[in-house]
Tab-separated table of C-alpha atoms in Angstrom:
chain	number	residue	atom	x	y	z
A	1	MET	CA	-180.396	90.813	51.905
A	2	SER	CA	-177.543	88.714	50.554
A	3	ALA	CA	-177.312	86.914	47.226
A	4	LYS	CA	-175.050	84.194	48.624
A	5	GLN	CA	-176.011	80.682	47.521
A	6	ALA	CA	-176.760	77.916	50.038
A	7	PRO	CA	-176.094	74.171	49.631
A	8	ILE	CA	-178.560	72.207	47.485
A	9	PHE	CA	-181.233	70.295	49.424
A	10	ASN	CA	-181.660	66.719	48.172
A	11	GLU	CA	-185.287	65.707	48.766
A	12	MET	CA	-184.516	61.970	48.777
A	13	MET	CA	-181.165	61.755	50.520
A	14	ASN	CA	-180.032	62.972	53.922
A	15	GLY	CA	-176.302	62.452	53.543
A	16	GLU	CA	-175.934	58.716	52.923
A	17	ASP	CA	-179.400	57.890	54.316
A	18	VAL	CA	-182.616	57.708	52.297
A	19	ARG	CA	-185.371	59.884	53.777
A	20	ALA	CA	-188.370	57.905	55.072
A	21	ALA	CA	-190.783	59.269	52.425
A	22	TYR	CA	-188.604	57.875	49.622
A	23	ARG	CA	-187.641	54.449	51.033
A	24	ASN	CA	-190.246	52.458	49.089
A	25	LEU	CA	-189.331	54.248	45.875
A	26	GLU	CA	-185.634	53.648	46.416
A	27	GLN	CA	-186.301	49.900	46.749
A	28	TRP	CA	-188.522	50.040	43.645
A	29	TYR	CA	-185.755	51.707	41.653
A	30	ARG	CA	-183.051	49.289	42.820
A	31	SER	CA	-185.165	46.264	41.916
A	32	MET	CA	-185.849	47.498	38.365
A	33	PRO	CA	-183.498	46.227	35.641
A	34	ALA	CA	-182.209	48.909	33.255
A	35	GLU	CA	-183.857	47.171	30.264
A	36	LEU	CA	-187.255	47.263	31.982
A	37	ARG	CA	-186.846	50.929	32.841
A	38	SER	CA	-186.001	51.727	29.233
A	39	LEU	CA	-189.035	49.756	28.065
A	40	LYS	CA	-191.315	51.570	30.523
A	41	GLN	CA	-189.941	54.969	29.449
A	42	SER	CA	-190.759	54.146	25.834
A	43	GLU	CA	-194.212	52.978	26.917
A	44	ALA	CA	-194.811	56.268	28.763
A	45	GLU	CA	-193.758	58.302	25.725
A	46	ALA	CA	-196.058	56.249	23.497
A	47	LEU	CA	-198.968	56.847	25.881
A	48	PHE	CA	-198.296	60.588	25.937
A	49	ARG	CA	-198.225	60.710	22.147
A	50	ARG	CA	-201.305	58.490	21.768
A	51	VAL	CA	-203.477	60.746	23.900
A	52	GLY	CA	-201.965	63.876	22.341
A	53	ILE	CA	-200.114	65.288	25.336
A	54	THR	CA	-197.953	67.770	23.477
A	55	PHE	CA	-197.175	71.453	23.763
A	56	ALA	CA	-196.499	73.832	20.903
A	57	VAL	CA	-193.373	75.940	20.381
A	58	TYR	CA	-193.455	78.056	17.259
A	59	GLY	CA	-190.703	80.006	15.496
A	60	GLU	CA	-187.841	77.631	16.316
A	61	GLY	CA	-188.013	75.301	13.298
A	62	GLY	CA	-188.810	71.599	13.273
A	63	ASP	CA	-192.033	70.062	14.520
A	64	PRO	CA	-193.792	72.658	16.715
A	65	GLU	CA	-195.835	69.916	18.428
A	66	ARG	CA	-193.430	68.546	21.016
A	67	LEU	CA	-193.767	65.691	23.446
A	68	ILE	CA	-193.195	66.962	26.956
A	69	PRO	CA	-190.403	64.950	28.629
A	70	PHE	CA	-191.838	62.774	31.404
A	71	ASP	CA	-189.621	61.498	34.216
A	72	MET	CA	-190.938	58.319	35.847
A	73	PHE	CA	-189.358	58.865	39.273
A	74	PRO	CA	-192.120	60.525	41.368
A	75	ARG	CA	-191.565	63.512	43.595
A	76	VAL	CA	-192.813	62.864	47.167
A	77	LEU	CA	-194.227	65.202	49.807
A	78	THR	CA	-195.243	64.051	53.266
A	79	ASP	CA	-198.686	64.770	54.661
A	80	GLY	CA	-197.168	67.284	57.096
A	81	GLU	CA	-195.317	69.127	54.342
A	82	TRP	CA	-198.467	69.308	52.242
A	83	ARG	CA	-200.627	70.581	55.109
A	84	LYS	CA	-198.375	73.642	55.438
A	85	LEU	CA	-198.421	74.263	51.686
A	86	ASP	CA	-202.199	73.796	51.533
A	87	ARG	CA	-202.706	76.352	54.304
A	88	GLY	CA	-200.339	78.865	52.707
A	89	ILE	CA	-201.751	78.532	49.183
A	90	ARG	CA	-205.355	78.990	50.353
A	91	GLN	CA	-204.287	82.045	52.348
A	92	ARG	CA	-202.475	83.517	49.365
A	93	ALA	CA	-205.371	82.909	46.954
A	94	ALA	CA	-207.773	84.628	49.374
A	95	ALA	CA	-205.459	87.639	49.754
A	96	LEU	CA	-204.888	87.989	46.003
A	97	ASN	CA	-208.628	87.999	45.346
A	98	ALA	CA	-209.215	90.534	48.127
A	99	PHE	CA	-206.548	92.729	46.529
A	100	LEU	CA	-208.218	92.510	43.107
A	101	CYS	CA	-211.638	93.401	44.500
A	102	ASP	CA	-210.030	96.339	46.306
A	103	VAL	CA	-207.957	97.822	43.465
A	104	TYR	CA	-210.947	97.753	41.129
A	105	GLY	CA	-213.103	99.184	43.909
A	106	ARG	CA	-212.281	101.382	46.916
A	107	ARG	CA	-208.460	101.041	46.647
A	108	GLU	CA	-208.061	100.940	50.399
A	109	ILE	CA	-204.622	99.330	50.272
A	110	ILE	CA	-203.390	102.227	48.113
A	111	ARG	CA	-205.003	104.853	50.338
A	112	ALA	CA	-203.355	103.211	53.347
A	113	GLY	CA	-199.954	103.625	51.670
A	114	ARG	CA	-199.213	99.887	51.638
A	115	ILE	CA	-198.633	99.696	47.886
A	116	PRO	CA	-197.687	102.487	45.437
A	117	GLU	CA	-200.607	103.578	43.264
A	118	HIS	CA	-198.544	103.763	40.044
A	119	LEU	CA	-197.606	100.073	40.311
A	120	VAL	CA	-201.293	99.246	40.040
A	121	THR	CA	-202.895	101.864	37.810
A	122	ASN	CA	-199.970	102.156	35.359
A	123	ASN	CA	-199.658	98.389	35.082
A	124	GLU	CA	-200.395	97.077	31.597
A	125	ALA	CA	-202.504	94.271	33.127
A	126	TYR	CA	-204.757	96.752	34.999
A	127	GLU	CA	-208.007	96.861	33.036
A	128	LYS	CA	-209.974	100.089	33.319
A	129	ALA	CA	-212.980	98.190	31.945
A	130	ALA	CA	-213.117	96.247	35.229
A	131	VAL	CA	-213.127	99.300	37.531
A	132	GLY	CA	-216.228	99.511	39.695
A	133	PHE	CA	-217.423	95.982	38.865
A	134	MET	CA	-217.654	93.267	41.508
A	135	PRO	CA	-217.716	89.759	39.987
A	136	PRO	CA	-219.940	87.024	41.484
A	137	LYS	CA	-218.846	85.903	44.969
A	138	GLY	CA	-216.145	88.614	44.881
A	139	VAL	CA	-213.790	86.342	42.946
A	140	PHE	CA	-211.551	87.695	40.186
A	141	SER	CA	-209.052	84.830	39.969
A	142	HIS	CA	-210.797	81.447	39.984
A	143	ILE	CA	-207.772	79.275	39.207
A	144	VAL	CA	-204.590	80.382	40.983
A	145	GLY	CA	-201.364	78.592	40.103
A	146	VAL	CA	-198.766	79.220	42.804
A	147	ASP	CA	-195.185	78.387	41.782
A	148	LEU	CA	-193.209	77.077	44.742
A	149	VAL	CA	-189.552	76.255	45.245
A	150	ARG	CA	-187.932	74.410	48.114
A	151	THR	CA	-184.509	75.120	49.591
A	152	GLY	CA	-184.475	72.968	52.739
A	153	PRO	CA	-186.439	70.475	54.870
A	154	ASP	CA	-188.943	73.130	55.972
A	155	GLN	CA	-188.137	75.977	53.590
A	156	PHE	CA	-190.667	76.565	50.814
A	157	TYR	CA	-190.857	79.890	48.969
A	158	VAL	CA	-193.375	81.311	46.509
A	159	LEU	CA	-191.548	82.125	43.284
A	160	GLU	CA	-194.535	83.680	41.536
A	161	ASP	CA	-198.327	83.718	41.358
A	162	ASN	CA	-200.371	82.955	38.238
A	163	CYS	CA	-203.826	84.518	38.473
A	164	ARG	CA	-204.937	84.660	34.841
A	165	THR	CA	-204.947	81.317	33.035
A	166	PRO	CA	-202.303	79.070	34.635
A	167	SER	CA	-201.603	76.058	32.442
A	168	GLY	CA	-200.178	72.613	33.138
A	169	VAL	CA	-202.924	70.938	35.173
A	170	SER	CA	-203.512	68.409	32.370
A	171	TYR	CA	-199.923	67.204	32.855
A	172	MET	CA	-200.558	66.816	36.593
A	173	LEU	CA	-203.554	64.582	35.856
A	174	GLN	CA	-201.980	62.613	33.031
A	175	ASN	CA	-198.698	62.062	34.910
A	176	ARG	CA	-200.717	60.291	37.604
A	177	GLU	CA	-202.829	58.352	35.099
A	178	ILE	CA	-199.755	57.052	33.299
A	179	MET	CA	-197.888	56.137	36.504
A	180	MET	CA	-200.929	54.216	37.779
A	181	ARG	CA	-201.208	52.375	34.476
A	182	MET	CA	-197.512	51.466	34.295
A	183	TYR	CA	-196.803	50.786	37.997
A	184	PRO	CA	-200.081	49.780	39.709
A	185	GLN	CA	-198.148	47.976	42.454
A	186	LEU	CA	-196.637	51.275	43.630
A	187	PHE	CA	-200.115	52.602	44.339
A	188	MET	CA	-201.034	49.465	46.250
A	189	GLU	CA	-197.886	49.675	48.389
A	190	ASN	CA	-198.081	53.431	49.129
A	191	ARG	CA	-200.980	55.538	50.423
A	192	ILE	CA	-201.000	58.344	47.866
A	193	ALA	CA	-203.589	61.127	47.978
A	194	PRO	CA	-205.634	61.150	44.732
A	195	VAL	CA	-205.747	64.037	42.236
A	196	ASP	CA	-208.461	62.720	39.914
A	197	GLY	CA	-211.131	64.832	41.623
A	198	TYR	CA	-209.722	68.012	40.076
A	199	ALA	CA	-212.076	68.200	37.082
A	200	GLY	CA	-215.141	67.746	39.303
A	201	LEU	CA	-213.918	70.457	41.674
A	202	LEU	CA	-213.188	72.795	38.754
A	203	LYS	CA	-216.688	72.355	37.342
A	204	LYS	CA	-218.211	72.859	40.795
A	205	THR	CA	-216.125	76.021	41.289
A	206	LEU	CA	-217.156	77.464	37.924
A	207	ALA	CA	-220.830	76.656	38.563
A	208	SER	CA	-220.667	78.328	41.994
A	209	VAL	CA	-219.867	81.717	40.415
A	210	ALA	CA	-222.709	81.708	37.880
A	211	PRO	CA	-224.043	85.230	37.187
A	212	LYS	CA	-227.038	86.706	38.983
A	213	LYS	CA	-229.228	86.349	35.851
A	214	CYS	CA	-228.668	82.567	35.730
A	215	MET	CA	-231.868	80.959	37.039
A	216	SER	CA	-231.100	77.285	36.366
A	217	GLU	CA	-228.129	74.926	36.198
A	218	PRO	CA	-225.366	77.027	34.616
A	219	ASN	CA	-224.136	76.223	31.133
A	220	ILE	CA	-220.317	76.268	31.245
A	221	VAL	CA	-217.978	76.494	28.246
A	222	ILE	CA	-214.210	76.694	27.781
A	223	LEU	CA	-213.156	79.473	25.390
A	224	THR	CA	-209.975	78.586	23.499
A	225	PRO	CA	-207.960	80.565	20.939
A	226	GLY	CA	-207.901	77.382	18.841
A	227	GLN	CA	-205.697	74.492	17.851
A	228	PHE	CA	-202.571	76.588	17.283
A	229	ASN	CA	-202.395	77.672	20.927
A	230	SER	CA	-199.583	75.998	22.881
A	231	ALA	CA	-202.034	74.723	25.533
A	232	TYR	CA	-204.817	73.601	23.165
A	233	TYR	CA	-204.456	69.980	24.286
A	234	GLU	CA	-205.206	71.068	27.849
A	235	HIS	CA	-208.274	73.063	26.803
A	236	SER	CA	-209.804	70.070	25.014
A	237	PHE	CA	-208.731	67.677	27.777
A	238	LEU	CA	-210.459	69.717	30.523
A	239	ALA	CA	-213.603	70.221	28.424
A	240	ASP	CA	-213.812	66.466	27.933
A	241	LEU	CA	-213.245	65.695	31.634
A	242	MET	CA	-215.874	68.223	32.772
A	243	GLY	CA	-218.359	67.311	30.059
A	244	VAL	CA	-218.620	70.905	28.778
A	245	GLU	CA	-218.318	72.444	25.322
A	246	LEU	CA	-214.983	73.675	23.989
A	247	VAL	CA	-215.675	76.800	21.924
A	248	GLU	CA	-213.855	79.444	19.936
A	249	GLY	CA	-214.943	83.072	19.686
A	250	GLN	CA	-216.716	82.429	16.391
A	251	ASP	CA	-218.982	79.880	18.134
A	252	LEU	CA	-220.412	82.536	20.474
A	253	PHE	CA	-222.438	85.697	19.910
A	254	VAL	CA	-224.152	88.371	21.980
A	255	GLU	CA	-227.858	89.037	21.656
A	256	GLY	CA	-229.874	91.034	24.145
A	257	ASP	CA	-228.495	90.660	27.668
A	258	PHE	CA	-226.836	87.276	27.151
A	259	VAL	CA	-224.099	85.319	25.400
A	260	TRP	CA	-225.266	82.515	23.146
A	261	MET	CA	-223.554	79.459	21.697
A	262	LYS	CA	-224.322	78.291	18.162
A	263	THR	CA	-225.467	74.660	18.095
A	264	THR	CA	-227.125	72.389	15.515
A	265	GLU	CA	-230.331	72.717	17.566
A	266	GLY	CA	-230.259	76.513	17.626
A	267	PRO	CA	-228.717	79.060	20.022
A	268	LYS	CA	-228.030	77.961	23.619
A	269	LYS	CA	-227.417	80.466	26.421
A	270	VAL	CA	-223.967	80.462	28.042
A	271	ASP	CA	-223.661	81.350	31.742
A	272	VAL	CA	-219.999	80.776	32.623
A	273	ILE	CA	-217.000	81.138	30.310
A	274	TYR	CA	-213.729	79.591	31.473
A	275	ARG	CA	-211.541	81.587	29.134
A	276	ARG	CA	-208.103	80.518	28.060
A	277	ILE	CA	-207.387	83.634	25.997
A	278	ASP	CA	-205.788	86.894	27.131
A	279	ASP	CA	-207.804	89.936	28.203
A	280	SER	CA	-206.837	91.954	25.142
A	281	PHE	CA	-208.471	89.440	22.776
A	282	LEU	CA	-211.739	88.880	24.698
A	283	ASP	CA	-213.904	91.567	23.115
A	284	PRO	CA	-212.919	93.676	20.082
A	285	LEU	CA	-215.432	96.352	21.100
A	286	CYS	CA	-213.700	96.828	24.478
A	287	PHE	CA	-210.085	95.755	24.017
A	288	ARG	CA	-208.102	95.124	20.825
A	289	PRO	CA	-210.325	96.027	17.857
A	290	ASP	CA	-208.386	93.654	15.588
A	291	SER	CA	-209.082	90.574	17.742
A	292	MET	CA	-210.614	87.660	15.831
A	293	LEU	CA	-210.549	85.397	18.896
A	294	GLY	CA	-213.109	87.082	21.143
A	295	VAL	CA	-216.812	87.893	21.197
A	296	PRO	CA	-218.036	91.394	20.265
A	297	GLY	CA	-220.129	92.836	23.103
A	298	LEU	CA	-218.994	90.235	25.660
A	299	MET	CA	-217.886	92.826	28.234
A	300	ASP	CA	-221.271	94.601	28.206
A	301	VAL	CA	-223.026	91.315	29.015
A	302	TYR	CA	-220.398	90.544	31.685
A	303	ARG	CA	-220.821	93.901	33.432
A	304	SER	CA	-224.614	93.618	33.336
A	305	GLY	CA	-224.538	90.244	35.124
A	306	GLY	CA	-225.491	88.099	32.126
A	307	VAL	CA	-222.339	85.952	32.049
A	308	THR	CA	-219.360	85.191	34.283
A	309	ILE	CA	-215.826	85.201	32.845
A	310	CYS	CA	-213.294	83.030	34.695
A	311	SER	CA	-210.763	84.321	35.505
A	312	ALA	CA	-212.142	87.844	35.405
A	313	PRO	CA	-210.707	90.479	33.055
A	314	GLY	CA	-208.088	92.440	34.964
A	315	ALA	CA	-206.973	89.567	37.218
A	316	GLY	CA	-203.481	89.751	35.717
A	317	VAL	CA	-202.509	92.823	37.723
A	318	ALA	CA	-202.219	90.557	40.799
A	319	ASP	CA	-199.563	88.281	39.291
A	320	ASP	CA	-197.288	90.986	37.917
A	321	LYS	CA	-193.770	90.423	39.275
A	322	ALA	CA	-193.563	93.978	40.639
A	323	ILE	CA	-196.855	93.449	42.527
A	324	TYR	CA	-195.612	90.053	43.769
A	325	THR	CA	-193.298	91.723	46.283
A	326	TYR	CA	-196.357	93.144	48.091
A	327	VAL	CA	-198.352	89.897	48.468
A	328	PRO	CA	-197.176	89.292	52.073
A	329	GLU	CA	-198.447	92.802	52.851
A	330	MET	CA	-201.786	91.909	51.222
A	331	VAL	CA	-202.091	88.916	53.552
A	332	ARG	CA	-201.556	91.150	56.585
A	333	PHE	CA	-203.779	93.981	55.282
A	334	TYR	CA	-206.816	91.976	54.149
A	335	LEU	CA	-206.694	88.859	56.325
A	336	GLY	CA	-204.991	90.174	59.472
A	337	GLU	CA	-202.630	87.177	59.419
A	338	GLU	CA	-198.942	86.527	58.985
A	339	PRO	CA	-198.053	84.815	55.675
A	340	VAL	CA	-197.655	81.048	55.962
A	341	LEU	CA	-195.453	80.980	52.840
A	342	GLU	CA	-192.644	83.456	52.277
A	343	ASN	CA	-191.733	85.261	49.076
A	344	VAL	CA	-188.292	84.889	47.565
A	345	PRO	CA	-186.297	88.023	48.583
A	346	THR	CA	-186.679	90.460	45.691
A	347	TRP	CA	-184.988	93.658	44.535
A	348	GLN	CA	-187.159	96.075	42.542
A	349	CYS	CA	-185.061	97.800	39.908
A	350	ALA	CA	-187.567	100.671	39.912
A	351	LYS	CA	-186.094	101.598	43.322
A	352	LYS	CA	-182.797	103.464	42.997
A	353	ASP	CA	-180.931	101.635	45.801
A	354	ASP	CA	-182.244	98.233	44.687
A	355	CYS	CA	-181.211	98.924	41.086
A	356	LYS	CA	-177.709	99.954	42.182
A	357	TYR	CA	-177.308	96.691	44.117
A	358	VAL	CA	-178.625	94.606	41.194
A	359	LEU	CA	-176.276	96.217	38.665
A	360	GLU	CA	-173.311	95.614	40.989
A	361	HIS	CA	-174.233	91.940	41.543
A	362	LEU	CA	-175.641	90.765	38.188
A	363	PRO	CA	-173.355	87.679	37.981
A	364	GLU	CA	-174.935	86.379	41.224
A	365	LEU	CA	-178.619	87.126	40.557
A	366	VAL	CA	-181.648	86.005	38.556
A	367	VAL	CA	-183.208	89.012	36.786
A	368	LYS	CA	-186.725	88.857	35.320
A	369	GLU	CA	-188.981	91.091	33.286
A	370	VAL	CA	-191.946	92.110	35.456
A	371	HIS	CA	-194.380	90.957	32.741
A	372	GLY	CA	-192.307	87.987	31.517
A	373	SER	CA	-193.289	84.309	31.619
A	374	GLY	CA	-192.252	80.909	30.333
A	375	GLY	CA	-188.587	81.296	31.263
A	376	TYR	CA	-188.100	83.962	28.585
A	377	GLY	CA	-186.784	87.496	29.122
A	378	MET	CA	-184.670	86.538	32.128
A	379	LEU	CA	-181.017	86.423	33.105
A	380	VAL	CA	-179.557	83.653	35.271
A	381	GLY	CA	-176.368	85.413	36.325
A	382	PRO	CA	-174.237	82.449	37.457
A	383	LYS	CA	-175.021	80.589	34.201
A	384	SER	CA	-174.410	83.554	31.854
A	385	ASP	CA	-171.258	84.726	30.099
A	386	LYS	CA	-169.840	88.241	30.339
A	387	SER	CA	-171.360	89.525	27.070
A	388	THR	CA	-174.863	88.295	28.033
A	389	ILE	CA	-174.604	90.001	31.420
A	390	GLU	CA	-173.410	93.245	29.830
A	391	ALA	CA	-176.285	93.188	27.324
A	392	PHE	CA	-178.778	92.675	30.161
A	393	GLU	CA	-177.188	95.465	32.175
A	394	ALA	CA	-177.869	97.846	29.272
A	395	LYS	CA	-181.531	96.773	29.226
A	396	ILE	CA	-181.912	97.416	32.968
A	397	ARG	CA	-180.276	100.855	32.728
A	398	GLU	CA	-182.581	101.778	29.833
A	399	ASN	CA	-185.810	100.695	31.591
A	400	PRO	CA	-185.237	99.775	35.269
A	401	GLU	CA	-188.968	99.613	36.082
A	402	ASN	CA	-189.286	96.644	33.754
A	403	TYR	CA	-187.110	94.367	35.933
A	404	ILE	CA	-186.920	92.689	39.315
A	405	ALA	CA	-184.050	90.563	40.634
A	406	GLN	CA	-183.807	87.664	43.052
A	407	PRO	CA	-180.978	85.637	44.559
A	408	THR	CA	-180.029	82.506	42.655
A	409	LEU	CA	-181.824	80.094	44.951
A	410	SER	CA	-180.473	76.622	45.522
A	411	LEU	CA	-183.615	74.868	44.285
A	412	SER	CA	-184.087	71.477	45.864
A	413	ALA	CA	-183.210	68.438	43.782
A	414	CYS	CA	-185.188	65.222	43.255
A	415	PRO	CA	-184.010	61.883	41.920
A	416	THR	CA	-184.486	61.792	38.161
A	417	PHE	CA	-183.804	58.981	35.713
A	418	VAL	CA	-180.698	59.492	33.578
A	419	GLU	CA	-178.799	57.071	31.336
A	420	GLU	CA	-176.619	55.710	34.119
A	421	GLY	CA	-179.414	55.382	36.705
A	422	ILE	CA	-180.743	58.251	38.788
A	423	ALA	CA	-179.287	61.678	39.513
A	424	PRO	CA	-180.562	64.761	41.352
A	425	ARG	CA	-182.181	67.439	39.182
A	426	HIS	CA	-183.706	70.758	40.237
A	427	VAL	CA	-187.512	70.965	40.581
A	428	ASP	CA	-190.316	73.375	41.337
A	429	LEU	CA	-194.008	72.797	42.099
A	430	ARG	CA	-197.209	74.402	40.821
A	431	PRO	CA	-200.327	73.487	42.828
A	432	TYR	CA	-203.684	74.636	41.407
A	433	CYS	CA	-206.017	76.434	43.790
A	434	LEU	CA	-209.696	76.770	42.805
A	435	VAL	CA	-211.573	79.778	44.159
A	436	GLY	CA	-215.351	80.092	43.999
A	437	GLU	CA	-217.934	79.796	46.728
A	438	LYS	CA	-215.221	77.796	48.507
A	439	ILE	CA	-211.455	77.497	48.113
A	440	GLU	CA	-210.528	74.006	46.915
A	441	LEU	CA	-207.148	72.364	46.415
A	442	VAL	CA	-206.236	68.848	45.278
A	443	PRO	CA	-203.168	67.438	47.070
A	444	GLY	CA	-200.033	67.844	44.994
A	445	GLY	CA	-199.634	69.752	41.757
A	446	LEU	CA	-197.360	69.810	38.751
A	447	THR	CA	-193.691	69.149	39.467
A	448	ARG	CA	-191.487	70.535	36.719
A	449	VAL	CA	-187.908	69.331	36.491
A	450	ALA	CA	-184.812	70.859	34.873
A	451	LEU	CA	-183.539	67.798	33.010
A	452	THR	CA	-180.174	69.344	32.098
A	453	GLU	CA	-177.574	68.854	34.823
A	454	GLY	CA	-177.051	72.084	36.782
A	455	SER	CA	-179.903	73.916	35.035
A	456	LEU	CA	-182.405	75.897	37.102
A	457	VAL	CA	-184.900	76.494	34.244
A	458	VAL	CA	-187.797	74.041	34.511
A	459	ASN	CA	-190.144	75.455	31.840
A	460	SER	CA	-191.166	72.937	29.173
A	461	SER	CA	-190.540	75.550	26.480
A	462	GLN	CA	-186.933	75.743	27.722
A	463	GLY	CA	-186.217	72.002	27.846
A	464	GLY	CA	-187.766	71.081	31.215
A	465	GLY	CA	-189.829	67.980	31.951
A	466	VAL	CA	-192.548	66.861	34.357
A	467	LYS	CA	-193.005	64.325	37.159
A	468	ASP	CA	-195.887	62.782	39.079
A	469	THR	CA	-196.206	64.468	42.491
A	470	TRP	CA	-197.170	62.283	45.443
A	471	VAL	CA	-198.613	63.480	48.720
A	472	LEU	CA	-198.372	60.576	51.140
A	473	ALA	CA	-201.630	60.229	53.080
A	474	GLU	CA	-201.290	59.522	56.804
């Protein structure tokens, strides 16, 4: 496994020629005067602010409510490219859920020697409270966000899986809404697969996993930590789209075998909770006793079949970065298939030989904490100075099991508006896979873009932006 970097794949250009999927957009860009583009960019920012599309970053000074940068040049995938991704994402979501059912049940994959037991049972995301419980329809992770990167015409890799509460789908939906409002002619001239069915599919998915004690149409709520959470806009946005209540822990209580919601007309039974808070805060009687965000007694009702929690407590063990390296093996073990989508080659610093290689090649590699997220707690070797690399080396030597490393991939680049016109910027893609009675997937996902020239970090908290993602229908 070599860390050598390959040339950057430009998704729009093939040398001097514009790829077929981008030809209409290239003409659109060339026919747009700079003043009009500037006006439209201001209009897009005003729309984002008007509807409250912000994300919160605390502890850095200034206004914590930030407008996410929106780039108006769409990212395009052909129908053929999407069909492969669709197949691979569905396969991966099925395997991850089979793994979760197994490790909280019979642990056959561990007994077969396909994955080390300590990686599972010693993992901080492994919840002993979930052992022996099978959630409705055998689904632990109901919304799976799969982060994909592209390195060539046919080369897509899975960078990581998000099985707990993946965020960002509101940006996917609003990016499309704003592009359709600002450039309706583009949607008349191009056959673009719609994404506006997502909220309906999400509600249908949540309803399909109602608990066994639910005898009528399930009452669904979204449980939020509150307005100071960085994704609060998304929580309220999805509740509004689905026509369900947005609640905080203080709005719910346990009585008898059920969870109830306080309303002006008296208590109302809750059947399905789409939670957007971490496991440790869900129930102070089961997890953190100091939690003010959860519902005392919630886990007892959950285990007795009185309520469904989506995604299920304990789902996070499947998206740990140390577990990630075994997902292709999960596909083979549970589904009897070869993976459609490959993992990025990964060194596990917990392994002596891997750690030795990583320490010798730090300037070439990306190193991540196994429990890290949001672009924090990582080293991008080629972009780091000597002192930063040396400080990270000390961290790895002190606790090697806490780190994995990957080659510095040449992420594909998409045209992005800059002051002087357009320029290629690195992108990734997060499609959202819904798992219930069926596995559902809307075409496309959230494209995140590293707006700084040469940067590979696309996270909004680290200065990245977003784009509309088109899947061209045949």
